[in-house]
PDB file of C-alpha atoms in Angstrom:
ATOM      1  CA  UNK A   4      -0.030  -0.075   0.009  1.00 56.00           C
ATOM      2  CA  UNK A   5       1.388   3.367  -0.964  1.00 69.00           C
ATOM      3  CA  UNK A   6       1.094   6.743   0.627  1.00 81.00           C
ATOM      4  CA  UNK A   7      -1.760   7.491  -1.911  1.00 84.00           C
ATOM      5  CA  UNK A   8      -3.733   4.529  -0.658  1.00 86.00           C
ATOM      6  CA  UNK A   9      -3.383   5.659   3.006  1.00 88.00           C
ATOM      7  CA  UNK A  10      -4.524   9.224   2.016  1.00 89.00           C
ATOM      8  CA  UNK A  11      -7.623   7.777   0.244  1.00 89.00           C
ATOM      9  CA  UNK A  12      -8.382   5.702   3.395  1.00 89.00           C
ATOM     10  CA  UNK A  13      -8.349   8.996   5.369  1.00 88.00           C
ATOM     11  CA  UNK A  14     -10.687  10.473   2.811  1.00 87.00           C
ATOM     12  CA  UNK A  15     -12.937   7.463   3.355  1.00 90.00           C
ATOM     13  CA  UNK A  16     -13.396   8.614   6.991  1.00 90.00           C
ATOM     14  CA  UNK A  17     -14.472  12.027   5.705  1.00 89.00           C
ATOM     15  CA  UNK A  18     -16.829  10.357   3.343  1.00 90.00           C
ATOM     16  CA  UNK A  19     -18.416   8.504   6.293  1.00 92.00           C
ATOM     17  CA  UNK A  20     -18.744  11.526   8.279  1.00 92.00           C
ATOM     18  CA  UNK A  21     -20.363  13.661   5.354  1.00 91.00           C
ATOM     19  CA  UNK A  22     -22.774  10.849   4.569  1.00 93.00           C
ATOM     20  CA  UNK A  23     -23.789  10.229   8.164  1.00 94.00           C
ATOM     21  CA  UNK A  24     -24.285  14.015   8.854  1.00 94.00           C
ATOM     22  CA  UNK A  25     -26.168  14.400   5.634  1.00 93.00           C
ATOM     23  CA  UNK A  26     -28.468  11.399   6.687  1.00 94.00           C
ATOM     24  CA  UNK A  27     -29.412  13.135   9.998  1.00 95.00           C
ATOM     25  CA  UNK A  28     -30.361  16.228   7.967  1.00 95.00           C
ATOM     26  CA  UNK A  29     -32.303  14.221   5.452  1.00 95.00           C
ATOM     27  CA  UNK A  30     -34.249  12.252   8.218  1.00 94.00           C
ATOM     28  CA  UNK A  31     -35.233  15.616   9.907  1.00 95.00           C
ATOM     29  CA  UNK A  32     -36.373  17.146   6.609  1.00 95.00           C
ATOM     30  CA  UNK A  33     -38.016  14.046   5.655  1.00 94.00           C
ATOM     31  CA  UNK A  34     -40.083  13.946   8.813  1.00 92.00           C
ATOM     32  CA  UNK A  35     -40.996  17.512   8.528  1.00 93.00           C
ATOM     33  CA  UNK A  36     -41.878  17.252   4.796  1.00 93.00           C
ATOM     34  CA  UNK A  37     -44.017  14.151   5.604  1.00 92.00           C
ATOM     35  CA  UNK A  38     -45.797  15.918   8.460  1.00 90.00           C
ATOM     36  CA  UNK A  39     -46.457  18.912   6.230  1.00 92.00           C
ATOM     37  CA  UNK A  40     -47.852  16.764   3.435  1.00 92.00           C
ATOM     38  CA  UNK A  41     -50.175  14.884   5.795  1.00 88.00           C
ATOM     39  CA  UNK A  42     -51.297  17.878   7.864  1.00 86.00           C
ATOM     40  CA  UNK A  43     -54.092  18.777   5.494  1.00 84.00           C
ATOM     41  CA  UNK A  44     -53.095  22.464   5.733  1.00 89.00           C
ATOM     42  CA  UNK A  45     -52.978  23.933   2.235  1.00 91.00           C
ATOM     43  CA  UNK A  46     -49.920  26.234   2.914  1.00 93.00           C
ATOM     44  CA  UNK A  47     -47.845  23.372   4.459  1.00 93.00           C
ATOM     45  CA  UNK A  48     -48.789  20.898   1.824  1.00 92.00           C
ATOM     46  CA  UNK A  49     -48.031  23.324  -0.990  1.00 93.00           C
ATOM     47  CA  UNK A  50     -44.626  24.197   0.458  1.00 94.00           C
ATOM     48  CA  UNK A  51     -43.754  20.437   0.845  1.00 93.00           C
ATOM     49  CA  UNK A  52     -44.951  19.722  -2.563  1.00 93.00           C
ATOM     50  CA  UNK A  53     -42.843  22.457  -4.082  1.00 93.00           C
ATOM     51  CA  UNK A  54     -39.797  21.223  -2.046  1.00 93.00           C
ATOM     52  CA  UNK A  55     -40.156  17.653  -3.198  1.00 92.00           C
ATOM     53  CA  UNK A  56     -41.035  18.477  -6.818  1.00 91.00           C
ATOM     54  CA  UNK A  57     -38.064  20.852  -7.206  1.00 88.00           C
ATOM     55  CA  UNK A  58     -35.490  18.589  -5.736  1.00 88.00           C
ATOM     56  CA  UNK A  59     -36.563  15.442  -7.507  1.00 85.00           C
ATOM     57  CA  UNK A  60     -36.793  17.382 -10.859  1.00 85.00           C
ATOM     58  CA  UNK A  61     -33.333  18.956 -10.890  1.00 83.00           C
ATOM     59  CA  UNK A  62     -30.064  17.038 -11.118  1.00 83.00           C
ATOM     60  CA  UNK A  63     -28.256  16.695  -7.843  1.00 81.00           C
ATOM     61  CA  UNK A  64     -24.929  18.164  -9.301  1.00 82.00           C
ATOM     62  CA  UNK A  65     -26.807  21.296 -10.527  1.00 84.00           C
ATOM     63  CA  UNK A  66     -28.513  21.652  -7.047  1.00 81.00           C
ATOM     64  CA  UNK A  67     -25.255  21.168  -5.209  1.00 80.00           C
ATOM     65  CA  UNK A  68     -23.392  23.867  -7.179  1.00 81.00           C
ATOM     66  CA  UNK A  69     -26.481  26.249  -6.908  1.00 81.00           C
ATOM     67  CA  UNK A  70     -26.756  25.927  -3.122  1.00 77.00           C
ATOM     68  CA  UNK A  71     -22.968  25.983  -2.563  1.00 78.00           C
ATOM     69  CA  UNK A  72     -22.168  29.019  -4.758  1.00 79.00           C
ATOM     70  CA  UNK A  73     -25.596  30.595  -4.559  1.00 78.00           C
ATOM     71  CA  UNK A  74     -25.598  30.323  -0.689  1.00 76.00           C
ATOM     72  CA  UNK A  75     -22.146  31.930  -0.501  1.00 77.00           C
ATOM     73  CA  UNK A  76     -23.181  34.820  -2.764  1.00 81.00           C
ATOM     74  CA  UNK A  77     -26.503  35.297  -0.935  1.00 80.00           C
ATOM     75  CA  UNK A  78     -24.814  35.385   2.529  1.00 79.00           C
ATOM     76  CA  UNK A  79     -22.218  37.937   1.267  1.00 80.00           C
ATOM     77  CA  UNK A  80     -24.838  40.121  -0.232  1.00 82.00           C
ATOM     78  CA  UNK A  81     -26.773  40.028   3.036  1.00 83.00           C
ATOM     79  CA  UNK A  82     -23.559  41.021   4.990  1.00 81.00           C
ATOM     80  CA  UNK A  83     -22.905  43.863   2.365  1.00 82.00           C
ATOM     81  CA  UNK A  84     -26.351  45.165   2.918  1.00 83.00           C
ATOM     82  CA  UNK A  85     -25.676  45.666   6.513  1.00 82.00           C
ATOM     83  CA  UNK A  86     -22.768  47.937   5.551  1.00 80.00           C
ATOM     84  CA  UNK A  87     -20.101  45.530   6.585  1.00 78.00           C
ATOM     85  CA  UNK A  88     -17.120  44.685   4.257  1.00 77.00           C
ATOM     86  CA  UNK A  89     -16.700  41.154   5.761  1.00 75.00           C
ATOM     87  CA  UNK A  90     -17.030  38.215   3.536  1.00 76.00           C
ATOM     88  CA  UNK A  91     -18.094  34.636   4.232  1.00 74.00           C
ATOM     89  CA  UNK A  92     -16.697  31.434   2.821  1.00 75.00           C
ATOM     90  CA  UNK A  93     -18.843  28.358   3.382  1.00 76.00           C
ATOM     91  CA  UNK A  94     -17.017  25.358   4.866  1.00 79.00           C
ATOM     92  CA  UNK A  95     -16.997  22.583   2.113  1.00 80.00           C
ATOM     93  CA  UNK A  96     -17.918  19.944   4.732  1.00 84.00           C
ATOM     94  CA  UNK A  97     -20.919  21.963   6.018  1.00 84.00           C
ATOM     95  CA  UNK A  98     -21.915  22.833   2.531  1.00 82.00           C
ATOM     96  CA  UNK A  99     -21.700  19.145   1.396  1.00 84.00           C
ATOM     97  CA  UNK A 100     -23.570  17.842   4.406  1.00 88.00           C
ATOM     98  CA  UNK A 101     -26.423  20.463   4.136  1.00 86.00           C
ATOM     99  CA  UNK A 102     -26.718  20.099   0.428  1.00 86.00           C
ATOM    100  CA  UNK A 103     -26.834  16.269   0.297  1.00 90.00           C
ATOM    101  CA  UNK A 104     -29.212  16.391   3.312  1.00 92.00           C
ATOM    102  CA  UNK A 105     -31.465  18.877   1.693  1.00 90.00           C
ATOM    103  CA  UNK A 106     -31.676  16.934  -1.558  1.00 90.00           C
ATOM    104  CA  UNK A 107     -32.274  13.512   0.030  1.00 93.00           C
ATOM    105  CA  UNK A 108     -34.714  14.994   2.466  1.00 94.00           C
ATOM    106  CA  UNK A 109     -37.142  15.279  -0.416  1.00 93.00           C
ATOM    107  CA  UNK A 110     -36.868  11.524  -1.072  1.00 94.00           C
ATOM    108  CA  UNK A 111     -37.183  10.725   2.654  1.00 94.00           C
ATOM    109  CA  UNK A 112     -40.356  12.897   2.651  1.00 94.00           C
ATOM    110  CA  UNK A 113     -41.997  10.592   0.232  1.00 92.00           C
ATOM    111  CA  UNK A 114     -40.681   7.451   1.923  1.00 93.00           C
ATOM    112  CA  UNK A 115     -41.864   8.442   5.325  1.00 93.00           C
ATOM    113  CA  UNK A 116     -45.306   9.778   4.037  1.00 92.00           C
ATOM    114  CA  UNK A 117     -46.000   6.475   2.328  1.00 90.00           C
ATOM    115  CA  UNK A 118     -44.909   4.432   5.455  1.00 90.00           C
ATOM    116  CA  UNK A 119     -47.252   6.638   7.603  1.00 87.00           C
ATOM    117  CA  UNK A 120     -50.063   6.073   5.248  1.00 88.00           C
ATOM    118  CA  UNK A 121     -49.599   2.320   5.492  1.00 86.00           C
ATOM    119  CA  UNK A 122     -50.435   2.397   9.208  1.00 83.00           C
ATOM    120  CA  UNK A 123     -54.171   1.926   9.973  1.00 82.00           C
ATOM    121  CA  UNK A 124     -55.549   5.330  11.025  1.00 79.00           C
ATOM    122  CA  UNK A 125     -57.539   3.752  13.651  1.00 80.00           C
ATOM    123  CA  UNK A 126     -54.482   3.045  15.711  1.00 77.00           C
ATOM    124  CA  UNK A 127     -53.550   6.701  16.015  1.00 77.00           C
ATOM    125  CA  UNK A 128     -57.209   7.538  16.845  1.00 77.00           C
ATOM    126  CA  UNK A 129     -57.163   4.941  19.496  1.00 81.00           C
ATOM    127  CA  UNK A 130     -54.087   6.672  21.097  1.00 80.00           C
ATOM    128  CA  UNK A 131     -55.699  10.025  20.942  1.00 76.00           C
ATOM    129  CA  UNK A 132     -58.783   8.500  22.566  1.00 80.00           C
ATOM    130  CA  UNK A 133     -56.619   7.352  25.547  1.00 78.00           C
ATOM    131  CA  UNK A 134     -55.493  10.960  25.873  1.00 80.00           C
ATOM    132  CA  UNK A 135     -52.073  10.639  24.239  1.00 80.00           C
ATOM    133  CA  UNK A 136     -50.775  13.932  22.723  1.00 79.00           C
ATOM    134  CA  UNK A 137     -49.965  13.875  18.919  1.00 76.00           C
ATOM    135  CA  UNK A 138     -46.314  13.715  19.693  1.00 79.00           C
ATOM    136  CA  UNK A 139     -46.556  10.925  22.234  1.00 82.00           C
ATOM    137  CA  UNK A 140     -48.859   8.995  19.802  1.00 82.00           C
ATOM    138  CA  UNK A 141     -46.167   9.381  17.019  1.00 81.00           C
ATOM    139  CA  UNK A 142     -43.328   8.203  19.385  1.00 79.00           C
ATOM    140  CA  UNK A 143     -45.206   5.194  20.891  1.00 81.00           C
ATOM    141  CA  UNK A 144     -47.495   4.132  18.048  1.00 81.00           C
ATOM    142  CA  UNK A 145     -46.658   5.582  14.652  1.00 82.00           C
ATOM    143  CA  UNK A 146     -42.940   5.640  14.713  1.00 81.00           C
ATOM    144  CA  UNK A 147     -42.231   1.944  15.458  1.00 81.00           C
ATOM    145  CA  UNK A 148     -44.548   0.658  12.793  1.00 83.00           C
ATOM    146  CA  UNK A 149     -43.459   3.409  10.288  1.00 85.00           C
ATOM    147  CA  UNK A 150     -39.907   2.174  10.535  1.00 85.00           C
ATOM    148  CA  UNK A 151     -40.894  -1.265   9.306  1.00 86.00           C
ATOM    149  CA  UNK A 152     -42.836   0.178   6.360  1.00 88.00           C
ATOM    150  CA  UNK A 153     -40.192   2.857   5.586  1.00 90.00           C
ATOM    151  CA  UNK A 154     -36.964   0.626   5.682  1.00 90.00           C
ATOM    152  CA  UNK A 155     -37.054  -0.721   2.051  1.00 89.00           C
ATOM    153  CA  UNK A 156     -37.385   2.862   0.652  1.00 91.00           C
ATOM    154  CA  UNK A 157     -34.944   4.211   3.275  1.00 93.00           C
ATOM    155  CA  UNK A 158     -32.369   1.650   2.310  1.00 93.00           C
ATOM    156  CA  UNK A 159     -32.407   2.620  -1.210  1.00 93.00           C
ATOM    157  CA  UNK A 160     -32.179   6.311  -0.410  1.00 93.00           C
ATOM    158  CA  UNK A 161     -29.309   5.773   1.993  1.00 94.00           C
ATOM    159  CA  UNK A 162     -27.299   3.739  -0.582  1.00 92.00           C
ATOM    160  CA  UNK A 163     -27.673   6.425  -3.184  1.00 91.00           C
ATOM    161  CA  UNK A 164     -26.931   9.126  -0.607  1.00 92.00           C
ATOM    162  CA  UNK A 165     -23.601   7.403   0.102  1.00 91.00           C
ATOM    163  CA  UNK A 166     -22.672   7.374  -3.566  1.00 88.00           C
ATOM    164  CA  UNK A 167     -23.721  11.109  -3.880  1.00 88.00           C
ATOM    165  CA  UNK A 168     -20.977  12.107  -1.495  1.00 88.00           C
ATOM    166  CA  UNK A 169     -18.590  11.720  -4.430  1.00 86.00           C
ATOM    167  CA  UNK A 170     -20.141  14.958  -5.726  1.00 85.00           C
ATOM    168  CA  UNK A 171     -18.791  16.997  -2.861  1.00 84.00           C
ATOM    169  CA  UNK A 172     -15.362  16.666  -4.350  1.00 82.00           C
ATOM    170  CA  UNK A 173     -16.420  19.228  -6.841  1.00 80.00           C
ATOM    171  CA  UNK A 174     -16.780  21.929  -4.090  1.00 79.00           C
ATOM    172  CA  UNK A 175     -13.347  21.264  -2.709  1.00 76.00           C
ATOM    173  CA  UNK A 176     -13.909  18.677  -0.020  1.00 80.00           C
ATOM    174  CA  UNK A 177     -10.979  16.321   0.191  1.00 83.00           C
ATOM    175  CA  UNK A 178     -12.967  13.152   0.561  1.00 86.00           C
ATOM    176  CA  UNK A 179     -11.899   9.734  -1.048  1.00 88.00           C
ATOM    177  CA  UNK A 180     -13.080  10.392  -4.607  1.00 88.00           C
ATOM    178  CA  UNK A 181     -11.149  13.820  -4.624  1.00 87.00           C
ATOM    179  CA  UNK A 182      -8.051  12.114  -3.261  1.00 89.00           C
ATOM    180  CA  UNK A 183      -8.370   9.168  -5.802  1.00 89.00           C
ATOM    181  CA  UNK A 184      -8.436  11.741  -8.602  1.00 89.00           C
ATOM    182  CA  UNK A 185      -5.428  13.519  -7.170  1.00 88.00           C
ATOM    183  CA  UNK A 186      -3.562  10.201  -6.912  1.00 88.00           C
ATOM    184  CA  UNK A 187      -4.470   9.123 -10.340  1.00 87.00           C
ATOM    185  CA  UNK A 188      -3.316  12.403 -11.837  1.00 86.00           C
ATOM    186  CA  UNK A 189      -0.018  12.203 -10.003  1.00 87.00           C
ATOM    187  CA  UNK A 190       0.758   8.636 -10.870  1.00 86.00           C
ATOM    188  CA  UNK A 191      -1.082   8.449 -14.235  1.00 85.00           C
ATOM    189  CA  UNK A 192      -2.712   5.206 -12.889  1.00 84.00           C
ATOM    190  CA  UNK A 193      -6.355   6.131 -12.718  1.00 83.00           C
ATOM    191  CA  UNK A 194      -7.606   2.421 -12.772  1.00 87.00           C
ATOM    192  CA  UNK A 195      -5.596   1.602  -9.688  1.00 88.00           C
ATOM    193  CA  UNK A 196      -6.772   4.416  -7.339  1.00 89.00           C
ATOM    194  CA  UNK A 197     -10.371   4.722  -8.652  1.00 90.00           C
ATOM    195  CA  UNK A 198     -10.768   1.030  -8.343  1.00 92.00           C
ATOM    196  CA  UNK A 199      -9.439   1.291  -4.705  1.00 92.00           C
ATOM    197  CA  UNK A 200     -12.104   4.092  -4.052  1.00 91.00           C
ATOM    198  CA  UNK A 201     -14.866   1.935  -5.563  1.00 92.00           C
ATOM    199  CA  UNK A 202     -13.841  -1.031  -3.310  1.00 93.00           C
ATOM    200  CA  UNK A 203     -14.106   1.126  -0.323  1.00 92.00           C
ATOM    201  CA  UNK A 204     -17.566   2.426  -1.322  1.00 92.00           C
ATOM    202  CA  UNK A 205     -18.608  -1.194  -1.718  1.00 93.00           C
ATOM    203  CA  UNK A 206     -17.392  -2.145   1.705  1.00 93.00           C
ATOM    204  CA  UNK A 207     -19.314   0.856   3.126  1.00 93.00           C
ATOM    205  CA  UNK A 208     -22.548  -0.106   1.315  1.00 93.00           C
ATOM    206  CA  UNK A 209     -22.150  -3.647   2.243  1.00 93.00           C
ATOM    207  CA  UNK A 210     -21.912  -2.930   5.959  1.00 94.00           C
ATOM    208  CA  UNK A 211     -24.786  -0.544   5.672  1.00 93.00           C
ATOM    209  CA  UNK A 212     -26.916  -3.449   4.126  1.00 93.00           C
ATOM    210  CA  UNK A 213     -26.044  -5.840   6.942  1.00 94.00           C
ATOM    211  CA  UNK A 214     -26.997  -3.116   9.508  1.00 92.00           C
ATOM    212  CA  UNK A 215     -30.241  -2.242   7.755  1.00 91.00           C
ATOM    213  CA  UNK A 216     -31.230  -5.907   7.328  1.00 90.00           C
ATOM    214  CA  UNK A 217     -30.769  -6.460  11.108  1.00 89.00           C
ATOM    215  CA  UNK A 218     -33.053  -3.446  11.688  1.00 86.00           C
ATOM    216  CA  UNK A 219     -35.595  -4.873   9.371  1.00 84.00           C
ATOM    217  CA  UNK A 220     -35.600  -8.130  11.289  1.00 83.00           C
ATOM    218  CA  UNK A 221     -35.805  -6.359  14.563  1.00 81.00           C
ATOM    219  CA  UNK A 222     -38.787  -4.213  13.608  1.00 76.00           C
ATOM    220  CA  UNK A 223     -40.506  -7.109  11.791  1.00 72.00           C
ATOM    221  CA  UNK A 224     -40.575  -9.464  14.754  1.00 64.00           C
ATOM    222  CA  UNK A 225     -44.151 -11.017  15.039  1.00 58.00           C
ATOM    223  CA  UNK A 226     -44.994 -10.079  11.546  1.00 63.00           C
ATOM    224  CA  UNK A 227     -45.741 -12.685   9.057  1.00 57.00           C
ATOM    225  CA  UNK A 228     -43.819 -12.452   5.868  1.00 56.00           C
ATOM    226  CA  UNK A 229     -45.029 -13.345   2.435  1.00 48.00           C
ATOM    227  CA  UNK A 230     -43.111 -16.203   0.909  1.00 50.00           C
ATOM    228  CA  UNK A 231     -41.310 -15.562  -2.410  1.00 44.00           C
TER     229      UNK A 231
END
């Protein structure tokens, strides 16, 4: 293993960090978006619909560049409007995390919405009848069942999100795709280093699949499965 391989391994840790942080943002936005779509309030439903339609209709790369550069320009214009001459440079890690989280929050919105709709409404109504607050009903009744219904779609979104972290190399984050590109340019051996990065992505996704399958078994206990 060369020093380039070691640097790519270090970049892999950054890739893991970006993807996990982006996942947290995506889950939060997904829950908010699903709640808005199911609220029945026209304004909230409209905002959530615009959000999911916009994100799913525009390529991820275009959105990432728009948010990164547009966000920087917008912040600097706001600062200039206050009369200050200070400028702001957005941290690539923060920008990548928020951008990927924002994008996949739209996909999580539809995943969570579909999962909640799969739960018989009478169960939530029973919780309200027993005096549970909407939040307590969600935590005790809706969320545990929602996880089981959401996991297949959640798994797909998560695996695609992991691969999307390669795009953050375009905004200057030194994750493993960026470092593999640097190594291949220095050594003129692109196949060697990009194959190494691909293998690391494969390890990451394989471990994720094992963990998500364990969660699926855990939340499907007592549920009869259809035979293939």
